[in-house]
Short mmCIF file of C-alpha atoms in Angstrom, two decimals:
data_model
loop_
_atom_site.label_atom_id
_atom_site.label_comp_id
_atom_site.label_asym_id
_atom_site.label_seq_id
_atom_site.Cartn_x
_atom_site.Cartn_y
_atom_site.Cartn_z
CA MET A 1 0.00 0.00 0.00
CA LYS A 2 1.32 3.43 -0.96
CA ASN A 3 1.13 6.43 1.35
CA ILE A 4 -0.41 9.78 0.45
CA VAL A 5 -0.21 12.76 2.79
CA SER A 6 -2.91 15.44 2.54
CA VAL A 7 -2.32 18.90 4.02
CA GLN A 8 -5.68 20.64 3.57
CA SER A 9 -8.78 21.86 5.35
CA THR A 10 -10.61 19.30 7.47
CA VAL A 11 -14.34 19.91 6.96
CA LEU A 12 -16.60 17.76 9.10
CA ASN A 13 -19.81 17.73 7.08
CA ASP A 14 -18.96 18.46 3.42
CA LYS A 15 -16.89 16.48 0.93
CA VAL A 16 -14.13 19.03 0.43
CA GLY A 17 -10.46 19.30 1.40
CA ASN A 18 -9.12 16.28 3.27
CA HIS A 19 -12.57 14.67 3.32
CA ALA A 20 -12.76 14.83 -0.49
CA ALA A 21 -9.23 13.50 -0.91
CA ARG A 22 -9.85 10.65 1.53
CA SER A 23 -13.06 9.64 -0.29
CA ILE A 24 -11.09 9.27 -3.53
CA LEU A 25 -7.84 7.77 -2.29
CA SER A 26 -8.86 5.41 0.53
CA SER A 27 -11.21 3.58 -1.83
CA ARG A 28 -8.30 3.14 -4.25
CA GLY A 29 -6.09 1.37 -1.75
CA TYR A 30 -3.87 4.12 -0.35
CA LYS A 31 -2.86 4.70 3.24
CA PHE A 32 -4.17 8.22 3.70
CA TYR A 33 -2.63 10.59 6.26
CA GLU A 34 -4.51 13.78 7.03
CA ILE A 35 -2.87 17.00 8.22
CA PRO A 36 -5.47 19.73 8.91
CA THR A 37 -4.72 23.36 8.06
CA VAL A 38 -8.05 24.43 9.55
CA ILE A 39 -11.07 22.60 11.00
CA LEU A 40 -14.56 23.68 9.92
CA THR A 41 -18.05 22.34 10.54
CA SER A 42 -19.02 22.98 6.90
CA HIS A 43 -17.58 24.38 3.67
CA LYS A 44 -16.60 28.06 3.90
CA GLY A 45 -19.35 28.85 1.39
CA VAL A 46 -22.03 27.58 3.78
CA LYS A 47 -23.67 30.44 5.71
CA ASN A 48 -23.57 28.98 9.22
CA THR A 49 -20.20 27.25 9.14
CA ILE A 50 -18.10 27.45 12.31
CA GLN A 51 -14.31 27.38 12.46
CA ILE A 52 -13.17 25.29 15.39
CA SER A 53 -10.54 27.03 17.51
CA ASP A 54 -7.14 26.74 15.88
CA ASN A 55 -4.94 28.14 18.65
CA ASN A 56 -3.15 24.79 18.96
CA LEU A 57 -3.48 23.74 15.32
CA ASN A 58 0.05 23.60 13.94
CA PRO A 59 0.31 21.62 10.66
CA TRP A 60 4.10 21.41 10.95
CA ILE A 61 3.95 19.77 14.40
CA ILE A 62 1.10 17.48 13.33
CA PHE A 63 3.00 16.47 10.20
CA ASN A 64 6.12 15.55 12.17
CA LYS A 65 4.15 13.52 14.72
CA VAL A 66 2.32 11.64 11.95
CA LYS A 67 5.58 11.12 10.08
CA GLN A 68 7.25 9.60 13.14
CA THR A 69 4.27 7.45 14.07
CA TYR A 70 3.62 6.00 10.62
CA LYS A 71 7.19 6.07 9.22
CA LEU A 72 6.36 8.34 6.30
CA SER A 73 8.91 8.94 3.57
CA LEU A 74 10.23 12.14 2.01
CA ASN A 75 9.12 10.65 -1.33
CA ASP A 76 5.48 10.05 -0.34
CA LEU A 77 3.13 12.07 -2.53
CA THR A 78 1.97 15.07 -0.50
CA ILE A 79 -1.06 17.16 -1.43
CA VAL A 80 -1.02 20.75 -0.19
CA GLY A 81 -4.32 22.63 -0.48
CA TYR A 82 -6.35 25.27 1.35
CA THR A 83 -4.54 27.39 3.89
CA PRO A 84 -6.51 29.94 5.96
CA ASN A 85 -3.87 32.58 6.68
CA LEU A 86 -0.22 33.57 6.34
CA LYS A 87 0.73 32.08 9.72
CA VAL A 88 -0.39 28.63 8.59
CA SER A 89 1.18 29.19 5.15
CA LYS A 90 4.59 29.65 6.75
CA LEU A 91 4.17 26.38 8.65
CA ILE A 92 3.11 24.56 5.48
CA SER A 93 6.16 25.89 3.64
CA LYS A 94 8.32 23.84 6.04
CA ILE A 95 6.53 20.68 4.90
CA ILE A 96 6.96 21.65 1.24
CA LYS A 97 10.70 22.16 1.73
CA ILE A 98 11.32 18.61 2.93
CA GLN A 99 8.83 16.60 0.86
CA ASN A 100 10.15 15.72 -2.60
CA ARG A 101 6.84 15.08 -4.37
CA VAL A 102 4.38 17.83 -3.52
CA ILE A 103 1.14 18.41 -5.43
CA LEU A 104 0.16 22.04 -4.85
CA ASP A 105 -3.54 22.87 -5.15
CA PRO A 106 -3.53 26.67 -4.62
CA VAL A 107 -7.10 26.94 -3.32
CA MET A 108 -7.86 30.65 -3.39
CA GLY A 109 -10.68 31.56 -5.76
CA ASP A 110 -12.80 30.85 -8.81
CA ILE A 111 -14.51 32.48 -11.76
CA GLY A 112 -17.67 34.28 -10.66
CA ILE A 113 -16.40 34.54 -7.08
CA GLY A 114 -12.94 36.03 -7.33
CA LEU A 115 -10.30 35.74 -4.64
CA TYR A 116 -11.63 34.30 -1.37
CA VAL A 117 -8.41 34.06 0.64
CA GLU A 118 -6.27 36.82 2.06
CA LYS A 119 -3.91 38.41 -0.49
CA ASP A 120 -0.85 37.41 1.50
CA VAL A 121 -1.96 33.77 1.22
CA ALA A 122 -2.36 34.17 -2.55
CA ASN A 123 1.11 35.72 -2.71
CA PHE A 124 2.45 32.77 -0.70
CA PHE A 125 1.13 30.46 -3.42
CA LYS A 126 2.84 32.61 -6.07
CA LYS A 127 6.18 32.13 -4.33
CA ILE A 128 5.82 28.45 -3.51
CA MET A 129 4.52 27.34 -6.95
CA THR A 130 8.08 27.33 -8.28
CA LYS A 131 9.23 24.95 -5.52
CA VAL A 132 6.88 22.01 -6.13
CA LYS A 133 6.91 19.12 -8.59
CA TYR A 134 3.18 19.12 -9.40
CA ILE A 135 0.44 21.76 -9.55
CA SER A 136 -3.34 21.33 -9.85
CA ALA A 137 -5.15 24.65 -10.27
CA ASN A 138 -8.42 25.88 -11.69
CA PHE A 139 -8.38 28.49 -14.45
CA PHE A 140 -8.91 31.42 -12.09
CA GLU A 141 -6.07 30.29 -9.83
CA TRP A 142 -3.62 29.75 -12.70
CA SER A 143 -4.52 33.17 -14.13
CA TYR A 144 -4.00 34.86 -10.76
CA LEU A 145 -0.67 33.12 -10.20
CA ASN A 146 0.49 34.42 -13.60
CA ASN A 147 -0.89 37.94 -13.12
CA LYS A 148 -3.36 37.47 -15.97
CA ASP A 149 -6.97 38.61 -16.33
CA VAL A 150 -9.34 35.64 -16.81
CA ASN A 151 -11.36 37.72 -19.26
CA ASN A 152 -8.37 38.38 -21.53
CA TYR A 153 -6.34 35.17 -21.27
CA ASN A 154 -6.69 33.20 -24.48
CA LEU A 155 -5.84 29.55 -25.00
CA GLY A 156 -2.70 30.29 -27.00
CA ASP A 157 -1.26 32.42 -24.21
CA ILE A 158 -2.21 29.83 -21.58
CA ILE A 159 -0.35 27.14 -23.52
CA ALA A 160 2.70 29.36 -24.04
CA ASP A 161 2.83 30.22 -20.32
CA LEU A 162 2.45 26.57 -19.31
CA LYS A 163 5.26 25.45 -21.62
CA SER A 164 7.56 28.20 -20.37
CA PHE A 165 6.79 27.55 -16.69
CA THR A 166 7.13 23.75 -16.78
CA LYS A 167 10.41 23.90 -18.70
CA LYS A 168 11.88 26.51 -16.37
CA PHE A 169 10.89 24.74 -13.15
CA ASN A 170 10.81 21.11 -14.35
CA SER A 171 7.27 20.64 -13.11
CA GLN A 172 3.92 19.28 -14.27
CA VAL A 173 0.80 21.47 -14.22
CA LEU A 174 -2.86 20.49 -14.46
CA ILE A 175 -5.21 23.36 -15.32
CA ARG A 176 -8.88 22.64 -14.74
CA SER A 177 -12.05 24.13 -16.16
CA VAL A 178 -10.90 26.67 -18.73
CA PRO A 179 -14.18 27.99 -20.23
CA LYS A 180 -14.42 27.91 -24.03
CA ASN A 181 -17.55 28.06 -26.21
CA LYS A 182 -19.89 26.87 -23.42
CA LYS A 183 -17.59 23.91 -22.72
CA LEU A 184 -14.69 23.35 -20.34
CA ILE A 185 -11.08 22.53 -21.18
CA ASN A 186 -8.57 20.72 -18.98
CA ILE A 187 -4.86 20.99 -19.79
CA LEU A 188 -1.90 18.94 -18.56
CA CYS A 189 1.60 20.15 -19.32
CA ASN A 190 5.16 19.18 -18.41
CA LYS A 191 8.49 20.02 -20.01
CA LYS A 192 8.04 17.31 -22.67
CA ASP A 193 4.31 17.13 -23.40
CA ILE A 194 1.11 19.12 -23.39
CA PHE A 195 -2.37 17.65 -23.81
CA ILE A 196 -5.80 19.27 -23.92
CA ILE A 197 -9.20 17.68 -23.40
CA GLU A 198 -12.68 19.22 -23.74
CA THR A 199 -15.79 18.32 -21.75
CA PRO A 200 -19.40 19.54 -21.73
CA TYR A 201 -20.34 22.05 -19.06
CA ILE A 202 -22.58 20.63 -16.33
CA ASN A 203 -24.89 23.22 -14.82
CA PHE A 204 -25.77 22.88 -11.12
CA LYS A 205 -28.58 24.92 -9.55
CA GLU A 206 -26.43 25.35 -6.46
CA ARG A 207 -22.65 25.62 -6.56
CA PHE A 208 -21.01 22.20 -6.31
CA HIS A 209 -18.19 22.25 -3.76
CA GLY A 210 -15.24 19.87 -3.80
CA ALA A 211 -14.79 19.14 -7.51
CA GLY A 212 -11.33 20.70 -7.49
CA ASP A 213 -10.26 18.81 -4.36
CA GLN A 214 -11.47 15.51 -5.83
CA SER A 215 -9.75 16.28 -9.15
CA THR A 216 -6.47 16.88 -7.33
CA ALA A 217 -6.84 13.59 -5.44
CA LEU A 218 -7.46 11.78 -8.74
CA TYR A 219 -4.40 13.54 -10.17
CA ALA A 220 -2.36 12.16 -7.25
CA HIS A 221 -3.75 8.68 -7.89
CA TYR A 222 -2.81 8.58 -11.57
CA ILE A 223 0.61 10.10 -10.91
CA SER A 224 1.17 7.31 -8.38
CA LYS A 225 0.12 4.72 -10.96
CA LYS A 226 2.79 6.13 -13.30
CA ASN A 227 0.34 6.81 -16.10
CA THR A 228 1.58 8.70 -19.16
CA THR A 229 0.80 12.41 -19.39
CA ARG A 230 -2.06 11.73 -21.81
CA GLU A 231 -3.47 8.95 -19.61
CA ILE A 232 -3.36 11.12 -16.49
CA LEU A 233 -5.36 13.88 -18.17
CA GLU A 234 -7.87 11.50 -19.75
CA ASN A 235 -8.40 9.48 -16.57
CA VAL A 236 -8.72 12.46 -14.23
CA THR A 237 -11.16 14.16 -16.60
CA ASN A 238 -13.26 11.02 -17.15
CA ASP A 239 -13.44 10.24 -13.43
CA ILE A 240 -14.37 13.73 -12.26
CA TYR A 241 -16.93 14.09 -15.06
CA SER A 242 -18.57 10.86 -13.88
CA ILE A 243 -18.58 12.14 -10.29
CA LEU A 244 -20.22 15.39 -11.39
CA LEU A 245 -22.88 13.53 -13.38
CA GLU A 246 -23.65 11.33 -10.37
CA ASN A 247 -24.02 14.36 -8.12
CA LYS A 248 -26.20 16.10 -10.70
CA ALA A 249 -28.51 13.07 -10.79
CA TYR A 250 -28.56 12.88 -6.98
CA ALA A 251 -29.46 16.58 -6.76
CA LYS A 252 -32.46 16.00 -9.05
CA ILE A 253 -33.66 13.10 -6.90
CA ARG A 254 -33.43 15.28 -3.77
CA GLU A 255 -35.44 18.03 -5.48
CA LYS A 256 -38.24 15.58 -6.30
CA LYS A 257 -38.35 14.30 -2.70
CA ILE A 258 -38.54 17.83 -1.33
#
């Protein structure tokens, strides 16, 4: 059994952050180790969510205790996601410095919402993105990290920026949900290859939370399986599209019952 470490939000009642990653990876046979960056009763977008006191919540200390207890390796895939503030960001940066295979999911905003973390956290992601082996970001996040306007960032420029970045920093970047002609495009790029895949847009009446977190967990899974670049993109896209369709169908059933 392979280990995967997940340094993200722990949300008790919604399938996001560590909960989302665990739902994907535990069912696929991984030993999953959870390091909370914040503990919430519900997703941040839920009106009545409560943040549980984090005075003693130190991801760096938790990581080291878990590492000692379960004999984790520096080469274990490590997902780094939502961080609530700069104080926690600085603690997470210590984990990033010692882990060799980090997948950074710079959770900070989305199209139609904008930036929903503090600017110093977003700037932390800008600095740390050059230090990690893998990145999984939505279109808004990638645009922000590259100082680009989502409304004036065409596909040709996105591809050029991805090629330049991955060659310079020897990394692999997954960009999710680039809108184009009422469809969505996912892109996977490393210093050797770039692949693009298009999917239909699925419209939810209420915003669906956790798709990005689940996509990143799937990305970790297919990296671990040593799939080719093309296979990783195809498999992640197919799996998350199926998950979205299932949730769309479930939402319709709930509406009928109500």
